Short mmCIF file of C-alpha atoms and ligand atoms in Angstrom, two decimals:
data_model
loop_
_atom_site.label_atom_id
_atom_site.label_comp_id
_atom_site.label_asym_id
_atom_site.label_seq_id
_atom_site.Cartn_x
_atom_site.Cartn_y
_atom_site.Cartn_z
CA MET A 1019 -10.57 -45.95 -0.22
CA ALA A 1020 -10.21 -44.21 3.46
CA ASN A 1021 -12.46 -41.09 4.22
CA LEU A 1022 -9.44 -38.81 5.80
CA LYS A 1023 -11.02 -34.85 8.15
CA ILE A 1024 -8.99 -32.73 7.22
CA THR A 1025 -8.90 -29.89 9.52
CA VAL A 1026 -7.51 -26.63 10.69
CA PRO A 1027 -4.14 -27.01 11.27
CA ASP A 1028 -2.33 -25.21 14.89
CA MET A 1029 -1.79 -21.38 13.26
CA GLY A 1030 -0.38 -20.34 17.20
CA ASP A 1031 -2.83 -17.66 18.93
CA PHE A 1032 -4.66 -17.10 16.24
CA LYS A 1033 -8.44 -17.73 16.88
CA ASP A 1034 -11.44 -16.90 15.14
CA VAL A 1035 -10.35 -16.54 11.30
CA GLU A 1036 -12.06 -15.58 8.47
CA VAL A 1037 -12.57 -17.99 5.63
CA ILE A 1038 -12.56 -15.10 2.56
CA GLU A 1039 -12.15 -18.30 -0.11
CA VAL A 1040 -13.07 -22.15 -0.64
CA LEU A 1041 -10.59 -23.06 -3.14
CA VAL A 1042 -11.66 -26.12 -4.39
CA LYS A 1043 -15.47 -27.95 -4.74
CA GLU A 1044 -16.49 -31.58 -4.32
CA GLY A 1045 -16.03 -33.74 -6.52
CA GLN A 1046 -12.56 -32.19 -7.19
CA SER A 1047 -9.13 -34.27 -7.09
CA ILE A 1048 -6.61 -32.49 -5.24
CA ASP A 1049 -3.50 -33.38 -4.96
CA LYS A 1050 -1.32 -33.46 -1.33
CA ASN A 1051 -0.16 -29.03 -0.13
CA GLU A 1052 -2.82 -28.12 -2.41
CA SER A 1053 -3.72 -24.56 -0.93
CA ILE A 1054 -7.54 -25.67 0.14
CA ILE A 1055 -8.70 -22.05 1.37
CA THR A 1056 -8.00 -19.05 2.38
CA LEU A 1057 -8.08 -17.74 6.00
CA GLU A 1058 -7.34 -14.13 6.73
CA SER A 1059 -6.79 -12.43 9.96
CA ASP A 1060 -6.64 -8.63 10.98
CA LYS A 1061 -2.67 -8.95 10.34
CA SER A 1062 -2.55 -10.93 7.04
CA SER A 1063 -4.58 -13.76 4.48
CA VAL A 1064 -3.01 -17.00 4.22
CA GLU A 1065 -3.53 -20.40 2.66
CA VAL A 1066 -4.27 -23.92 3.85
CA PRO A 1067 -3.41 -26.56 2.20
CA SER A 1068 -4.31 -30.44 2.15
CA THR A 1069 -2.28 -33.05 4.31
CA HIS A 1070 -3.53 -35.32 1.70
CA SER A 1071 -3.70 -36.22 -1.64
CA GLY A 1072 -7.11 -37.28 -2.95
CA LYS A 1073 -11.21 -37.54 -4.65
CA VAL A 1074 -12.88 -34.49 -2.49
CA ASP A 1075 -15.80 -35.74 -0.37
CA LYS A 1076 -17.80 -32.70 1.39
CA ILE A 1077 -16.42 -29.23 2.22
CA SER A 1078 -17.46 -28.40 5.85
CA ILE A 1079 -17.06 -24.60 6.17
CA ALA A 1080 -18.16 -21.91 3.74
CA VAL A 1081 -16.40 -18.44 2.82
CA GLY A 1082 -17.49 -15.84 5.97
CA ASP A 1083 -17.10 -18.47 8.24
CA LYS A 1084 -14.88 -17.63 11.23
CA ILE A 1085 -12.86 -21.37 11.93
CA ASN A 1086 -9.81 -22.15 14.82
CA LYS A 1087 -7.65 -25.48 15.09
CA GLY A 1088 -9.13 -28.51 14.89
CA ASP A 1089 -12.74 -27.58 12.90
CA LEU A 1090 -13.32 -29.82 10.44
CA ILE A 1091 -13.04 -28.40 6.92
CA LEU A 1092 -13.35 -31.20 3.86
CA THR A 1093 -13.53 -34.65 4.01
CA LEU A 1094 -11.39 -36.17 1.55
CA GLU A 1095 -11.42 -40.08 -0.35
CA SER A 1096 -7.95 -40.69 0.02
CA SER A 1097 -6.17 -44.05 -0.43
CA GLU A 1098 -3.30 -42.58 1.38
CA LYS A 1099 -5.00 -43.17 5.24
CA LYS A 1100 -3.27 -46.10 6.00
CA GLU A 1101 0.48 -45.78 4.47
CA GLU A 1102 0.02 -42.11 7.09
CA GLU A 1103 -1.35 -44.29 9.54
CA LYS A 1104 2.24 -46.08 9.65
CA LYS A 1105 5.53 -43.88 9.35
CA LEU A 1106 4.05 -40.15 9.35
CA GLU A 1107 1.09 -39.35 11.90
CA PRO A 1108 3.69 -38.84 14.90
CA LYS A 1109 5.31 -36.23 12.73
CA LYS A 1110 1.59 -34.40 11.38
CA GLU A 1111 1.89 -31.91 13.35
CA ASN A 1112 5.26 -31.02 12.07
CA LYS A 1113 4.80 -31.34 8.65
CA ILE A 1114 1.74 -29.26 8.94
CA LYS A 1115 3.42 -26.40 10.68
CA LYS A 1116 5.84 -26.06 8.15
CA ILE A 1117 3.91 -24.70 5.82
CA ILE A 1118 2.04 -22.27 7.31
CA PRO A 1119 3.64 -18.85 8.49
CA SER A 1120 4.66 -18.23 12.19
CA LYS A 1121 2.80 -15.98 13.63
CA ALA A 1122 5.77 -13.55 13.30
CA ALA A 1123 5.82 -14.10 9.44
CA LEU A 1124 2.34 -13.46 9.39
CA SER A 1125 2.16 -10.45 11.58
CA LYS A 1126 4.99 -8.80 9.34
CA VAL A 1127 4.10 -5.85 7.37
CA PRO A 1128 4.11 -5.00 3.99
CA ALA A 1129 5.37 -1.52 2.49
CA SER A 1130 2.75 -1.58 0.06
CA PRO A 1131 -0.20 -3.56 -1.53
CA VAL A 1132 2.13 -6.26 -3.07
CA ALA A 1133 1.74 -9.61 -2.19
CA GLN A 1134 3.92 -10.92 0.97
CA SER A 1135 5.38 -13.64 -0.39
CA GLY A 1136 6.17 -15.37 -3.68
CA LYS A 1137 3.36 -17.17 -3.78
CA SER A 1138 0.87 -14.63 -4.76
CA SER A 1139 -2.80 -15.08 -3.99
CA ALA A 1140 -5.72 -15.63 -5.80
CA SER A 1141 -9.22 -16.37 -7.27
CA PRO A 1142 -9.27 -20.65 -8.49
CA LYS A 1143 -10.96 -17.90 -11.39
CA VAL A 1144 -8.49 -15.98 -11.88
CA ARG A 1145 -5.74 -17.91 -12.00
CA LYS A 1146 -7.78 -19.90 -13.99
CA PHE A 1147 -8.00 -16.91 -16.71
CA ALA A 1148 -3.67 -16.48 -15.62
CA ARG A 1149 -3.41 -20.14 -17.26
CA GLU A 1150 -5.06 -19.35 -20.06
CA LEU A 1151 -2.68 -16.02 -21.07
CA GLY A 1152 0.81 -18.08 -20.26
CA ALA A 1153 0.65 -15.53 -17.26
CA ASP A 1154 2.66 -17.26 -14.22
CA VAL A 1155 0.10 -16.30 -10.82
CA SER A 1156 3.02 -16.07 -8.63
CA LYS A 1157 4.97 -13.73 -10.47
CA ILE A 1158 2.24 -10.88 -11.27
CA PRO A 1159 2.29 -8.27 -8.27
CA GLY A 1160 -1.35 -7.81 -6.86
CA THR A 1161 -3.18 -4.33 -6.01
CA GLN A 1162 -6.15 -5.94 -4.23
CA ARG A 1163 -6.26 -6.29 -0.60
CA SER A 1164 -3.21 -8.36 1.36
CA GLY A 1165 -1.38 -8.45 -2.53
CA ARG A 1166 -4.01 -10.84 -3.58
CA VAL A 1167 -4.03 -10.69 -7.90
CA SER A 1168 -7.12 -9.52 -9.62
CA GLU A 1169 -8.28 -10.28 -13.21
CA ASN A 1170 -7.48 -6.57 -13.73
CA ASP A 1171 -3.50 -7.11 -12.35
CA VAL A 1172 -3.37 -10.07 -15.39
CA LYS A 1173 -3.98 -7.94 -17.97
CA GLU A 1174 -2.22 -4.81 -16.43
CA PHE A 1175 0.83 -7.50 -16.00
CA ILE A 1176 0.09 -9.40 -19.78
CA ARG A 1177 0.28 -5.33 -20.80
CA SER A 1178 3.49 -5.01 -19.37
CA GLN A 1179 5.32 -7.84 -21.21
CA VAL A 1180 3.28 -7.23 -24.96
CA THR A 1181 3.27 -4.03 -26.82
CA VAL A 1182 0.50 -4.52 -29.75
CA SER A 1183 1.46 -3.34 -33.15
CA HIS A 1184 -0.74 -3.21 -36.29
CA GLY A 1185 -2.30 -5.96 -35.14
CA GLU A 1186 0.84 -7.95 -34.56
CA ILE A 1187 2.33 -9.12 -30.77
CA GLN A 1188 5.59 -8.43 -29.24
CA LYS A 1189 7.16 -9.12 -26.29
CA LYS A 1190 8.89 -5.62 -24.41
CA GLU A 1191 12.13 -5.74 -24.60
CA VAL A 1192 13.38 -5.63 -20.64
CA THR A 1193 17.15 -4.64 -20.60
CA LYS A 1194 18.44 -6.89 -18.06
CA HIS A 1195 21.87 -4.12 -16.96
CA VAL A 1196 24.24 -6.47 -16.90
CA GLU A 1197 28.21 -5.22 -15.06
CA GLU A 1198 31.23 -5.78 -17.73
CA TYR A 1199 33.25 -5.68 -14.29
CA SER A 1200 32.09 -7.03 -11.14
CA HIS A 1201 32.12 -4.25 -8.91
CA GLU A 1202 35.29 -6.40 -6.72
CA GLU A 1203 37.25 -5.90 -9.16
CA PHE A 1204 37.92 -2.13 -8.66
CA GLY A 1205 37.69 -2.23 -4.35
CA GLU A 1206 36.64 -3.56 -1.46
CA ILE A 1207 32.71 -4.16 -1.11
CA THR A 1208 29.79 -5.85 0.62
CA VAL A 1209 27.06 -7.97 -0.57
CA LYS A 1210 23.90 -7.75 1.24
CA ASP A 1211 20.27 -9.16 1.32
CA ILE A 1212 17.54 -6.27 -0.37
CA PRO A 1213 15.84 -4.97 2.75
CA ARG A 1214 12.12 -6.99 3.33
CA VAL A 1215 9.98 -3.83 2.62
CA LYS A 1216 12.15 -2.32 0.07
CA LYS A 1217 11.25 -5.86 -1.90
CA LEU A 1218 8.23 -5.52 -1.70
CA SER A 1219 7.64 -1.63 -2.62
CA GLY A 1220 10.12 -2.01 -5.02
CA PRO A 1221 7.56 -4.17 -7.67
CA HIS A 1222 5.10 -1.74 -7.08
CA LEU A 1223 7.12 1.88 -8.03
CA VAL A 1224 8.01 0.04 -11.11
CA ARG A 1225 4.70 -0.78 -12.13
CA SER A 1226 3.88 2.70 -11.22
CA TRP A 1227 6.49 4.40 -13.02
CA THR A 1228 6.54 2.60 -15.79
CA GLU A 1229 2.20 2.54 -15.78
CA ILE A 1230 1.18 5.73 -14.76
CA PRO A 1231 1.97 9.01 -17.52
CA HIS A 1232 3.11 10.83 -14.38
CA VAL A 1233 3.42 14.66 -14.60
CA THR A 1234 5.25 16.64 -12.09
CA GLN A 1235 4.30 20.51 -11.28
CA HIS A 1236 6.34 22.93 -9.16
CA GLU A 1237 4.63 25.43 -7.13
CA GLU A 1238 6.13 27.81 -4.29
CA ILE A 1239 3.53 28.23 -1.93
CA ASP A 1240 4.03 31.94 0.55
CA ILE A 1241 3.10 30.14 3.72
CA THR A 1242 4.29 33.29 6.53
CA GLU A 1243 1.22 33.95 7.97
CA MET A 1244 0.60 30.29 8.33
CA GLU A 1245 3.92 29.52 10.08
CA GLN A 1246 3.35 32.64 12.44
CA PHE A 1247 0.16 31.31 13.39
CA ARG A 1248 1.11 27.64 13.35
CA SER A 1249 3.93 28.63 15.99
CA SER A 1250 1.48 31.09 17.70
CA LEU A 1251 -0.97 27.83 19.11
CA TYR A 1252 -1.03 27.32 22.25
CA ASP A 1253 -3.14 25.20 24.52
CA TYR A 1254 -6.28 27.31 25.99
CA TYR A 1255 -6.33 25.38 29.53
CA THR A 1256 -2.97 24.78 30.18
CA GLY A 1257 -1.53 27.43 28.27
CA GLU A 1258 1.16 25.38 27.01
CA LYS A 1259 2.65 25.42 23.22
CA ILE A 1260 1.41 22.69 21.05
CA LYS A 1261 3.05 21.38 18.48
CA VAL A 1262 2.55 20.58 15.18
CA THR A 1263 4.55 20.07 12.35
CA PRO A 1264 3.74 22.23 9.20
CA LEU A 1265 2.14 18.78 7.90
CA ALA A 1266 -0.58 19.03 9.76
CA PHE A 1267 -1.49 22.42 8.10
CA ILE A 1268 -0.88 20.40 4.45
CA ALA A 1269 -2.65 17.42 4.96
CA LYS A 1270 -5.87 19.73 5.82
CA ALA A 1271 -5.04 22.16 3.01
CA LEU A 1272 -5.35 19.03 0.67
CA VAL A 1273 -8.82 17.46 1.89
CA SER A 1274 -10.19 21.30 0.92
CA ALA A 1275 -8.47 21.01 -2.67
CA LEU A 1276 -9.74 17.78 -2.92
CA LYS A 1277 -12.91 18.59 -2.13
CA GLU A 1278 -12.89 21.30 -4.96
CA PHE A 1279 -11.41 18.42 -7.28
CA PRO A 1280 -12.52 15.37 -7.09
CA ASN A 1281 -10.85 13.82 -9.70
CA PHE A 1282 -7.73 13.19 -7.42
CA ASN A 1283 -9.63 12.26 -4.84
CA ALA A 1284 -9.49 8.90 -7.12
CA SER A 1285 -8.95 4.86 -8.84
CA ILE A 1286 -8.87 4.42 -12.37
CA ASP A 1287 -9.93 0.95 -13.95
CA THR A 1288 -8.50 0.15 -17.31
CA GLY A 1289 -9.58 -2.68 -17.42
CA SER A 1290 -13.24 -1.51 -17.69
CA ASN A 1291 -12.80 1.63 -17.98
CA LYS A 1292 -14.57 3.10 -15.30
CA ILE A 1293 -13.19 5.38 -12.91
CA THR A 1294 -14.58 5.26 -8.56
CA TYR A 1295 -15.49 8.43 -6.89
CA LYS A 1296 -14.08 8.25 -3.28
CA LYS A 1297 -16.11 10.70 -0.79
CA TYR A 1298 -13.56 9.87 1.57
CA PHE A 1299 -10.71 11.53 2.74
CA HIS A 1300 -8.06 9.25 3.83
CA ILE A 1301 -4.69 11.33 3.21
CA GLY A 1302 -1.37 8.61 2.86
CA PHE A 1303 1.95 10.06 4.77
CA ALA A 1304 5.34 8.37 3.35
CA VAL A 1305 6.64 7.68 6.53
CA ASP A 1306 11.15 6.99 6.53
CA THR A 1307 11.59 3.86 8.91
CA PRO A 1308 15.22 2.18 9.59
CA HIS A 1309 13.36 -0.76 7.54
CA GLY A 1310 12.05 1.12 4.58
CA LEU A 1311 9.23 3.42 3.33
CA MET A 1312 5.84 2.73 4.25
CA VAL A 1313 2.85 4.88 3.20
CA PRO A 1314 -0.40 4.30 5.89
CA LYS A 1315 -3.15 6.06 5.67
CA ILE A 1316 -5.13 8.55 8.18
CA ARG A 1317 -8.70 7.87 7.94
CA ASN A 1318 -11.07 10.83 7.65
CA VAL A 1319 -8.91 13.96 7.65
CA ASP A 1320 -11.81 16.08 6.84
CA GLN A 1321 -13.83 15.52 10.48
CA MET A 1322 -10.03 17.00 12.50
CA ASN A 1323 -8.95 19.61 13.90
CA ILE A 1324 -4.67 20.32 12.96
CA GLN A 1325 -4.17 19.05 16.16
CA LYS A 1326 -5.63 15.94 16.04
CA ILE A 1327 -3.86 15.39 12.81
CA GLY A 1328 -0.84 15.73 14.40
CA GLU A 1329 -1.07 13.18 16.56
CA GLU A 1330 -2.44 11.22 14.29
CA LEU A 1331 0.76 11.98 12.55
CA ARG A 1332 2.85 11.69 15.58
CA ASN A 1333 1.28 7.92 16.63
CA THR A 1334 0.83 6.13 13.25
CA SER A 1335 4.52 6.89 11.86
CA LYS A 1336 5.28 5.43 15.93
CA LEU A 1337 3.31 2.66 14.99
CA CYS A 1338 5.35 2.14 11.58
CA ARG A 1339 8.58 2.83 12.99
CA GLU A 1340 8.45 0.23 15.31
CA LEU A 1341 6.58 -2.59 12.68
CA LYS A 1342 3.08 -2.28 14.96
CA ILE A 1343 1.05 -0.55 12.23
CA ASP A 1344 -1.81 -2.86 10.97
CA LYS A 1345 -1.48 -3.81 7.06
CA LYS A 1346 -4.94 -3.14 6.51
CA GLU A 1347 -3.44 0.79 7.35
CA PHE A 1348 -2.07 0.42 3.83
CA PHE A 1349 -4.90 0.04 1.37
CA GLY A 1350 -7.70 2.11 0.82
CA GLY A 1351 -6.73 6.20 0.65
CA SER A 1352 -8.07 8.97 -1.43
CA MET A 1353 -3.97 10.88 -2.16
CA THR A 1354 -0.57 10.59 -0.46
CA ILE A 1355 1.82 13.22 0.66
CA SER A 1356 5.42 13.25 1.11
CA SER A 1357 6.96 15.20 2.81
CA LEU A 1358 10.76 15.73 3.21
CA GLY A 1359 10.18 19.37 4.63
CA GLY A 1360 11.67 17.75 8.46
CA ILE A 1361 14.82 16.44 5.93
CA GLY A 1362 15.90 19.49 3.25
CA GLY A 1363 15.93 20.04 0.02
CA THR A 1364 13.45 21.81 -2.50
CA HIS A 1365 11.26 20.21 -5.22
CA PHE A 1366 11.52 16.75 -6.80
CA THR A 1367 9.56 13.73 -8.14
CA PRO A 1368 6.89 11.76 -5.81
CA ILE A 1369 5.68 8.50 -7.46
CA ILE A 1370 2.10 7.87 -7.16
CA ASN A 1371 0.73 5.05 -5.22
CA PRO A 1372 -1.36 3.42 -7.06
CA PRO A 1373 -4.09 3.04 -7.18
CA GLU A 1374 -4.82 6.69 -6.24
CA VAL A 1375 -4.12 8.85 -8.82
CA ALA A 1376 -2.08 11.71 -7.75
CA ILE A 1377 0.98 12.67 -4.66
CA LEU A 1378 1.97 15.28 -3.42
CA GLY A 1379 5.57 15.84 -2.03
CA VAL A 1380 6.40 19.27 0.37
CA GLY A 1381 10.31 20.49 0.23
CA LYS A 1382 11.47 22.45 3.63
CA ASN A 1383 10.85 26.26 3.62
CA PHE A 1384 12.63 28.54 3.20
CA ASP A 1385 12.95 32.70 3.32
CA ARG A 1386 13.13 35.19 0.46
CA LEU A 1387 13.66 38.59 0.61
CA VAL A 1388 10.33 40.13 -1.71
CA LYS A 1389 8.88 43.65 -2.72
CA GLU A 1390 6.26 44.37 -1.12
CA LYS A 1391 4.32 47.77 -0.95
CA GLY A 1392 7.89 49.48 -1.61
CA LYS A 1393 9.70 47.66 0.94
CA ILE A 1394 11.85 44.64 1.00
CA VAL A 1395 10.06 42.18 2.92
CA SER A 1396 10.98 38.29 4.45
CA LYS A 1397 8.51 35.11 3.30
CA LYS A 1398 8.63 31.98 4.09
CA ILE A 1399 8.28 30.05 0.99
CA LEU A 1400 6.76 26.48 0.72
CA PRO A 1401 7.92 24.66 -2.19
CA ILE A 1402 5.31 22.16 -3.50
CA SER A 1403 5.53 19.50 -6.20
CA LEU A 1404 2.55 17.19 -7.21
CA SER A 1405 2.84 14.22 -9.13
CA TYR A 1406 -0.74 13.19 -11.18
CA ASP A 1407 -1.89 10.20 -13.72
CA HIS A 1408 -1.84 12.19 -16.82
CA ARG A 1409 -5.15 9.64 -17.95
CA ILE A 1410 -7.54 11.79 -15.44
CA ILE A 1411 -5.35 15.09 -14.53
CA ASP A 1412 -5.03 17.50 -16.91
CA GLY A 1413 -2.17 19.50 -16.98
CA ALA A 1414 -4.26 22.48 -16.58
CA GLU A 1415 -6.04 20.56 -13.18
CA GLY A 1416 -2.99 19.55 -12.14
CA ALA A 1417 -2.17 24.04 -12.51
CA ARG A 1418 -5.33 24.86 -10.62
CA PHE A 1419 -5.14 21.85 -8.35
CA CYS A 1420 -1.70 24.22 -7.36
CA VAL A 1421 -2.93 27.46 -7.04
CA TYR A 1422 -5.83 26.18 -4.71
CA LEU A 1423 -3.82 24.78 -2.70
CA GLY A 1424 -1.13 27.93 -1.96
CA LYS A 1425 -4.50 29.68 -1.11
CA CYS A 1426 -5.81 27.04 1.55
CA LEU A 1427 -2.45 27.85 2.85
CA GLY A 1428 -2.10 31.74 2.66
CA LYS A 1429 -3.20 33.86 4.82
CA ASP A 1430 -7.14 34.25 4.44
CA PHE A 1431 -7.24 30.73 5.67
CA ALA A 1432 -4.67 28.68 7.52
CA PHE A 1433 -7.27 29.90 10.32
CA LYS A 1434 -10.59 29.14 9.32
CA LEU A 1435 -8.52 25.24 8.32
CA ALA A 1436 -6.92 25.04 12.43
CA VAL A 1437 -10.51 24.53 13.95
N1 LIG B 878 10.13 22.79 5.81
C1 LIG B 878 10.81 23.16 7.24
N2 LIG B 878 10.30 22.92 8.32
C2 LIG B 878 9.64 21.13 8.12
C3 LIG B 878 8.31 21.27 7.22
C4 LIG B 878 9.21 21.71 5.83
N3 LIG B 878 8.34 21.69 4.71
N4 LIG B 878 8.37 20.50 7.28
C5 LIG B 878 8.56 19.76 8.96
N5 LIG B 878 9.37 20.50 8.96
C6 LIG B 878 9.75 20.44 10.44
C7 LIG B 878 8.90 20.47 11.61
O1 LIG B 878 8.68 21.46 12.46
C8 LIG B 878 9.74 19.48 12.84
O2 LIG B 878 10.86 20.67 13.48
P1 LIG B 878 11.04 20.72 14.85
O3 LIG B 878 11.62 19.61 15.51
O4 LIG B 878 11.64 22.29 15.46
O5 LIG B 878 9.32 20.93 15.62
C9 LIG B 878 11.27 18.81 11.95
O6 LIG B 878 11.19 19.59 10.84
C10 LIG B 878 11.17 17.60 12.01
O7 LIG B 878 9.56 17.33 11.57
P2 LIG B 878 9.23 15.29 11.57
O8 LIG B 878 9.74 15.10 9.99
O9 LIG B 878 9.83 14.90 12.26
O10 LIG B 878 7.07 15.91 11.21
P3 LIG B 878 6.52 15.97 9.90
O11 LIG B 878 4.84 16.31 10.57
O12 LIG B 878 7.04 16.73 9.18
O13 LIG B 878 6.73 14.33 8.88
C11 LIG B 878 7.12 12.25 8.63
C12 LIG B 878 6.23 13.31 9.62
C13 LIG B 878 6.66 10.77 9.08
C14 LIG B 878 5.84 12.35 7.08
C15 LIG B 878 8.39 12.52 8.77
O14 LIG B 878 9.45 12.16 9.75
C16 LIG B 878 9.41 10.99 8.07
O15 LIG B 878 9.22 10.19 7.89
N6 LIG B 878 9.63 12.33 6.74
C17 LIG B 878 9.70 11.22 5.25
C18 LIG B 878 9.19 10.99 4.60
C19 LIG B 878 9.79 10.29 2.89
O16 LIG B 878 10.34 9.59 2.99
N7 LIG B 878 9.16 10.71 2.17
C20 LIG B 878 9.96 10.39 0.94
C21 LIG B 878 9.12 9.48 0.19
S1 LIG B 878 9.96 8.32 -1.57
O17 LIG B 878 10.85 7.43 -1.07
#
């Protein structure tokens, strides 16, 4: 038996990476390639595997430590050393590199809070819990930071697989659509891989659509005065026109509505039957990128004026399109806006982005002739579609929310929102 030192492998340029989890205990027997710690940089989290099998003798690091290449993680009582020394030592670096994602892989951006690789990350406690219930943790979409799987995710996953009726457990039927004829029998086709961002966001969308009872309320808002005001904005000092889209006004109005209706700025935990009310106003917005849909947040929108929100919208969507956005910006939102106003269309059914409980869909505004004080006048109408989680928000509250938003974007309020 020899005492082997297991150290932090080469992780490219990454320095002072934080240990967020120690996955093994002293005295525990581990296999080669078994994960021993989880590290988290500002871009991603990654599990570090053991390069040898053996019994953990002494752990030299703790959660919260900032570590670098070569730092000692633990010592291992192992019988492998001699063999390693003889045959494998010169190739050791390569072996480690193979199992640690490259810097490029670490900095890739997920579309939504789902696991970044096939292998979900979860604490040993959660892994054990999943094992006891017969669930494979790598198949469970995680809702925590970096796609980590929580105990509640395991419960939700089990619920999505089985139904309990009169005390009897039944597996839920998942009907896989199998084509009777293959596509190429009807003409020329091309087959491509589903893009990475779509692969990541897909399970998250399915889960939201199948597990959250969505109700979508449609409304038409008269934004005539708001639009006149928006097009008249100019910089006081330079005299230049300020370019800001309706979305900045809508974000500001949404914050006002969230203050009035705190149920919309909340998250529910069905496991513990608790509701979390958020006191911050971080608005998510859907960004259409060549890589797929991304939903970053703009933080503290309540503390910004219209011009600043406009700037943030431009900068953040540029970062998304260039894949330079920090992964953290996809988490911790109050509510999301999905605006298709720059493209076209009226009402649609936006899908809630959990753990949020509501999402506001925005269509393209259009002109409508209406009779006002006996005269026919033209009005600018904005179509909106509000989807909300019916478990926490009642229909009446949904309707009131839309009416309130209408007032916020109406003639008496647009100016107040701008400052
Ligand atoms: N009605 C009419 N015109 C609108 C409008 C509306 N509701 N919203 C925006 N416009 C106008 C803007 O004023 C701008 O006009 P100009 O070119 O004359 O200035 C033009 O449409 C383009 O706006 P934009 O889309 O570039 O900017 P935005 O602030 O409205 O939106 C962003 C930014 C990032 C949300 C948008 O670019 C985007 O990606 N939208 C798609 C979101 C999406 O995919 N949603 C679906 C999610 S579910 O799959």
